[in-house]
Short mmCIF file of C-alpha atoms in Angstrom, two decimals:
data_model
loop_
_atom_site.label_atom_id
_atom_site.label_comp_id
_atom_site.label_asym_id
_atom_site.label_seq_id
_atom_site.Cartn_x
_atom_site.Cartn_y
_atom_site.Cartn_z
CA MET A 1 103.42 71.66 124.97
CA GLU A 2 103.07 74.37 122.96
CA GLU A 3 106.13 75.05 120.91
CA ASP A 4 108.48 77.98 121.29
CA ILE A 5 108.13 81.00 118.99
CA PRO A 6 111.80 81.94 118.08
CA VAL A 7 112.35 85.77 117.55
CA VAL A 8 115.55 87.10 116.34
CA ILE A 9 116.36 90.71 117.20
CA CYS A 10 120.12 92.36 117.47
CA ALA A 11 121.25 94.65 120.15
CA ALA A 12 123.99 96.77 119.18
CA ALA A 13 126.22 98.66 121.88
CA GLY A 14 124.76 101.77 121.27
CA ARG A 15 121.50 100.90 120.51
CA MET A 16 120.27 98.60 123.92
CA GLY A 17 117.41 100.60 124.74
CA ALA A 18 115.71 100.22 121.09
CA ALA A 19 116.60 96.77 121.24
CA PHE A 20 114.88 95.99 124.68
CA ALA A 21 111.95 98.09 123.68
CA ALA A 22 111.21 95.84 120.88
CA VAL A 23 111.55 93.11 123.02
CA SER A 24 109.25 94.29 125.95
CA SER A 25 106.52 95.30 123.36
CA ILE A 26 106.27 91.81 121.81
CA TYR A 27 106.35 90.15 125.24
CA SER A 28 104.03 92.22 126.76
CA ASN A 29 101.38 91.62 123.81
CA SER A 30 101.64 87.73 123.94
CA ASP A 31 100.66 85.04 126.14
CA SER A 32 102.54 82.56 123.42
CA ASN A 33 105.94 80.85 124.32
CA ILE A 34 108.37 83.23 122.86
CA LEU A 35 112.10 82.63 122.68
CA PHE A 36 113.99 85.72 122.23
CA TYR A 37 117.71 85.35 120.33
CA ILE A 38 119.51 88.39 121.23
CA VAL A 39 122.15 88.72 118.94
CA GLY A 40 125.36 90.90 119.90
CA LEU A 41 129.16 91.66 119.25
CA LYS A 42 131.60 89.74 121.49
CA ASN A 43 131.83 93.23 123.42
CA SER A 44 128.49 93.69 124.37
CA ILE A 45 127.19 90.30 125.23
CA LEU A 46 127.80 90.91 129.11
CA HIS A 47 126.22 93.98 128.67
CA ILE A 48 122.91 92.52 127.02
CA ARG A 49 123.02 89.83 130.04
CA LYS A 50 123.23 92.56 132.22
CA TRP A 51 120.82 94.74 130.78
CA ILE A 52 117.93 91.59 130.84
CA GLU A 53 118.65 90.49 134.20
CA ASN A 54 118.39 93.93 136.04
CA SER A 55 115.35 94.87 134.22
CA LYS A 56 111.71 94.12 134.00
CA LEU A 57 112.36 91.68 131.22
CA LYS A 58 114.22 89.32 133.60
CA ASP A 59 111.39 86.42 133.53
CA ILE A 60 111.68 86.22 129.29
CA LYS A 61 113.01 83.18 127.87
CA PHE A 62 116.07 83.94 125.84
CA LYS A 63 119.36 83.10 124.25
CA ILE A 64 122.35 85.35 123.65
CA VAL A 65 124.22 84.58 120.10
CA GLU A 66 127.56 86.15 119.55
CA PHE A 67 128.08 87.47 115.58
CA ASN A 68 131.13 87.22 114.34
CA PRO A 69 131.63 90.29 112.21
CA MET A 70 134.86 88.40 110.40
CA VAL A 71 132.43 86.59 108.01
CA LEU A 72 131.85 90.18 106.21
CA LYS A 73 135.24 90.37 105.52
CA GLY A 74 136.12 91.55 102.32
CA LYS A 75 132.14 91.56 101.35
CA ILE A 76 131.32 95.08 102.20
CA ARG A 77 132.22 98.06 100.48
CA PRO A 78 133.18 101.28 102.82
CA ASP A 79 130.24 103.86 102.42
CA ALA A 80 131.47 107.38 103.89
CA ALA A 81 128.20 108.78 103.10
CA ARG A 82 126.22 106.48 105.32
CA PRO A 83 128.68 104.52 107.62
CA GLU A 84 125.67 103.00 110.17
CA LEU A 85 124.44 100.98 107.24
CA LEU A 86 127.49 99.06 107.70
CA GLN A 87 127.46 98.21 111.02
CA PRO A 88 127.82 94.35 111.15
CA LEU A 89 124.57 93.46 112.92
CA ASN A 90 122.68 94.58 109.93
CA PHE A 91 123.69 91.66 107.89
CA VAL A 92 122.80 89.30 111.15
CA ARG A 93 119.63 88.78 108.91
CA PHE A 94 121.78 86.87 106.03
CA TYR A 95 123.25 84.45 108.54
CA LEU A 96 120.07 82.87 110.35
CA PRO A 97 120.91 79.24 109.71
CA LEU A 98 124.47 79.64 111.32
CA LEU A 99 122.94 81.41 114.11
CA ILE A 100 119.70 79.43 114.90
CA HIS A 101 120.12 75.91 114.55
CA GLU A 102 116.77 74.27 116.15
CA HIS A 103 114.18 75.83 114.56
CA GLU A 104 112.11 75.41 111.23
CA LYS A 105 110.56 78.46 111.29
CA VAL A 106 111.88 82.00 112.33
CA ILE A 107 111.02 85.52 113.05
CA TYR A 108 113.22 88.47 112.21
CA LEU A 109 112.70 91.77 113.49
CA ASP A 110 115.09 94.91 113.53
CA ASP A 111 115.67 96.67 116.67
CA ASP A 112 113.42 99.76 115.57
CA VAL A 113 110.17 97.79 115.55
CA ILE A 114 107.33 98.25 118.34
CA VAL A 115 105.12 95.41 118.02
CA GLN A 116 101.60 96.09 118.70
CA GLY A 117 100.08 92.99 118.41
CA ASP A 118 99.97 89.30 119.07
CA ILE A 119 103.58 87.82 117.55
CA GLN A 120 101.59 84.64 117.47
CA GLU A 121 99.72 86.02 114.50
CA LEU A 122 102.97 86.78 112.72
CA TYR A 123 104.51 83.40 113.35
CA ASP A 124 101.28 81.68 111.76
CA THR A 125 102.12 83.24 108.45
CA LYS A 126 101.88 80.93 105.84
CA LEU A 127 104.95 80.36 103.31
CA ALA A 128 104.13 79.09 99.79
CA PRO A 129 105.78 75.97 99.13
CA GLY A 130 109.43 76.88 97.94
CA HIS A 131 109.45 79.96 99.66
CA ALA A 132 112.49 80.78 101.97
CA ALA A 133 110.55 83.98 103.69
CA ALA A 134 107.92 86.25 103.60
CA PHE A 135 107.76 89.92 103.82
CA SER A 136 105.69 92.96 103.71
CA ASP A 137 105.69 94.80 100.28
CA ASP A 138 106.02 98.58 100.71
CA CYS A 139 103.45 99.51 98.68
CA ASP A 140 100.28 97.21 100.46
CA LEU A 141 99.53 100.24 102.52
CA PRO A 142 97.70 103.24 100.23
CA SER A 143 97.36 105.28 103.69
CA THR A 144 101.15 105.57 103.71
CA HIS A 145 101.65 106.68 99.99
CA GLU A 146 101.43 110.65 101.00
CA MET A 147 104.19 109.72 103.99
CA VAL A 148 106.15 107.87 101.37
CA ARG A 149 106.85 111.25 99.23
CA SER A 150 106.84 113.65 102.30
CA VAL A 151 109.87 111.60 103.93
CA GLY A 152 111.31 110.65 100.68
CA MET A 153 110.86 106.93 101.54
CA GLN A 154 112.09 104.69 98.83
CA ASN A 155 109.39 101.68 97.87
CA THR A 156 110.83 100.53 94.37
CA TYR A 157 113.75 98.97 93.37
CA MET A 158 115.08 102.27 91.80
CA GLY A 159 115.89 103.13 95.40
CA PHE A 160 117.76 100.66 96.09
CA LEU A 161 119.83 99.41 92.70
CA ASP A 162 121.92 101.58 90.61
CA TYR A 163 120.23 100.97 86.97
CA ARG A 164 123.03 102.47 85.47
CA LYS A 165 125.21 99.46 86.02
CA GLN A 166 124.94 96.40 83.72
CA THR A 167 124.97 94.08 85.97
CA ILE A 168 121.84 95.41 87.80
CA ARG A 169 120.10 95.97 84.35
CA ASP A 170 120.85 92.34 83.44
CA LEU A 171 118.94 91.32 86.34
CA GLY A 172 115.83 92.04 84.19
CA ILE A 173 114.01 93.68 87.15
CA SER A 174 111.78 96.64 86.25
CA PRO A 175 112.82 99.60 88.56
CA SER A 176 109.54 100.55 89.23
CA THR A 177 108.85 97.33 91.00
CA CYS A 178 107.39 97.62 94.36
CA SER A 179 110.43 96.84 97.03
CA PHE A 180 109.70 95.02 100.20
CA ASN A 181 111.37 95.70 103.72
CA PRO A 182 113.81 92.98 105.34
CA GLY A 183 113.00 94.64 108.69
CA VAL A 184 110.21 92.22 109.84
CA PHE A 185 110.07 89.14 108.16
CA VAL A 186 109.24 85.00 108.74
CA ALA A 187 112.07 82.33 107.58
CA ASN A 188 111.60 79.12 106.91
CA MET A 189 115.15 77.73 107.79
CA THR A 190 114.80 74.46 105.73
CA GLU A 191 114.41 76.15 102.43
CA TRP A 192 116.88 78.82 103.42
CA LYS A 193 119.20 76.25 103.60
CA HIS A 194 118.07 74.28 100.73
CA GLN A 195 118.12 77.28 98.40
CA ARG A 196 121.43 78.17 99.82
CA ILE A 197 120.32 81.67 100.65
CA THR A 198 123.15 82.77 102.42
CA LYS A 199 125.30 81.96 99.97
CA GLN A 200 123.44 83.73 97.20
CA LEU A 201 123.14 87.20 99.71
CA GLU A 202 126.88 86.87 100.14
CA LYS A 203 127.64 86.60 96.18
CA TRP A 204 125.42 89.80 95.75
CA MET A 205 127.40 91.44 98.48
CA GLN A 206 130.80 90.53 96.93
CA LYS A 207 129.37 92.03 93.56
CA ASN A 208 128.80 95.28 95.33
CA ALA A 209 132.08 95.39 97.15
CA GLU A 210 133.45 94.91 93.22
CA GLU A 211 131.18 97.18 91.23
CA ASN A 212 129.29 99.59 93.62
CA LEU A 213 125.67 98.23 92.70
CA TYR A 214 123.46 99.87 95.39
CA SER A 215 122.20 103.34 95.90
CA SER A 216 123.28 103.27 99.74
CA THR A 217 122.71 106.92 99.59
CA LEU A 218 119.00 106.93 98.92
CA ALA A 219 117.54 104.10 100.64
CA GLY A 220 118.38 100.70 102.83
CA GLY A 221 121.75 100.33 101.52
CA VAL A 222 123.82 97.31 101.44
CA ALA A 223 121.79 95.09 103.75
CA THR A 224 118.38 95.45 101.86
CA SER A 225 119.51 95.41 98.16
CA PRO A 226 121.02 91.77 98.15
CA MET A 227 117.96 90.50 99.48
CA LEU A 228 115.20 92.45 96.97
CA ILE A 229 117.76 90.75 94.30
CA VAL A 230 117.63 87.20 96.01
CA PHE A 231 114.31 86.98 96.92
CA HIS A 232 112.87 88.93 93.82
CA GLY A 233 109.32 87.03 92.69
CA LYS A 234 109.91 84.35 95.30
CA TYR A 235 108.50 85.08 98.73
CA SER A 236 105.61 85.09 100.76
CA PRO A 237 103.35 87.54 102.04
CA ILE A 238 102.96 89.57 105.12
CA THR A 239 100.06 91.16 106.32
CA PRO A 240 101.19 94.55 105.82
CA LEU A 241 99.93 95.98 109.31
CA TRP A 242 102.61 94.10 110.60
CA HIS A 243 104.94 96.37 108.92
CA ILE A 244 104.18 99.99 108.98
CA ARG A 245 107.14 102.27 108.42
CA HIS A 246 107.95 105.85 109.52
CA LEU A 247 104.87 105.92 112.10
CA VAL A 248 107.14 107.73 114.66
CA THR A 249 110.96 109.33 115.04
CA ILE A 250 112.49 108.38 118.02
CA SER A 251 115.52 110.10 119.67
CA GLU A 252 118.41 108.50 121.36
CA ALA A 253 117.47 110.80 124.43
CA GLU A 254 113.82 109.43 124.20
CA VAL A 255 114.89 105.61 123.75
CA MET A 256 113.83 104.02 127.47
CA SER A 257 116.39 103.31 130.02
CA GLU A 258 117.08 99.79 131.79
CA ASP A 259 114.77 100.69 134.73
CA GLU A 260 112.04 101.88 132.64
CA ILE A 261 111.78 98.81 130.51
#
């Protein structure tokens, strides 16, 4: 029997359309056995189930997982400039082993991703021994360099970490180091748990809460920066075509409704 491909996607109350557009794009481009883990907060669980069961996605194989935001208490520094980056579901990727228990390998996708290939190919990404995850480097696509400049997208550590802070300088990471985007990645759950990745990420969340270490107004904020630190030099590559950023901007009015998925 073919094994399930576990795919984790968050469904925030105000972004259901985006999340299920992502699910639909994965489902429609693959014949593999995909098991979707749809993660939401307690007040949106029933809405998620209703959305799936009353749409064209009713035949997908899925589990709904509740994320308890209390695990973040005291670990997030308020950010008045970009409060959307502090939404609890942005941190689900830190806690995968606590939410997903049955799989050795898991795919995590942000809700703004549209998949145009067979997810099996991404799942087949080889992770080097000792690596808990695989990411796509932001500098791997030469064709996007002009786009990076035009939209102000950050693709180095300088855009995420505040190098004025001694704690950051003490890491010994060059500010010109190419960043990676944790919006699409493949994780090895055994290595993740063995290396206590979640604890390491929480440590850097806590440090930021105390010292304001991250350039959240410039780039991906407090969800991206801890991962850049913890996984620096310790991740496998994903084929860059699996994560091309800023190809299209979708307004809320353009996101699919339940009946259109």
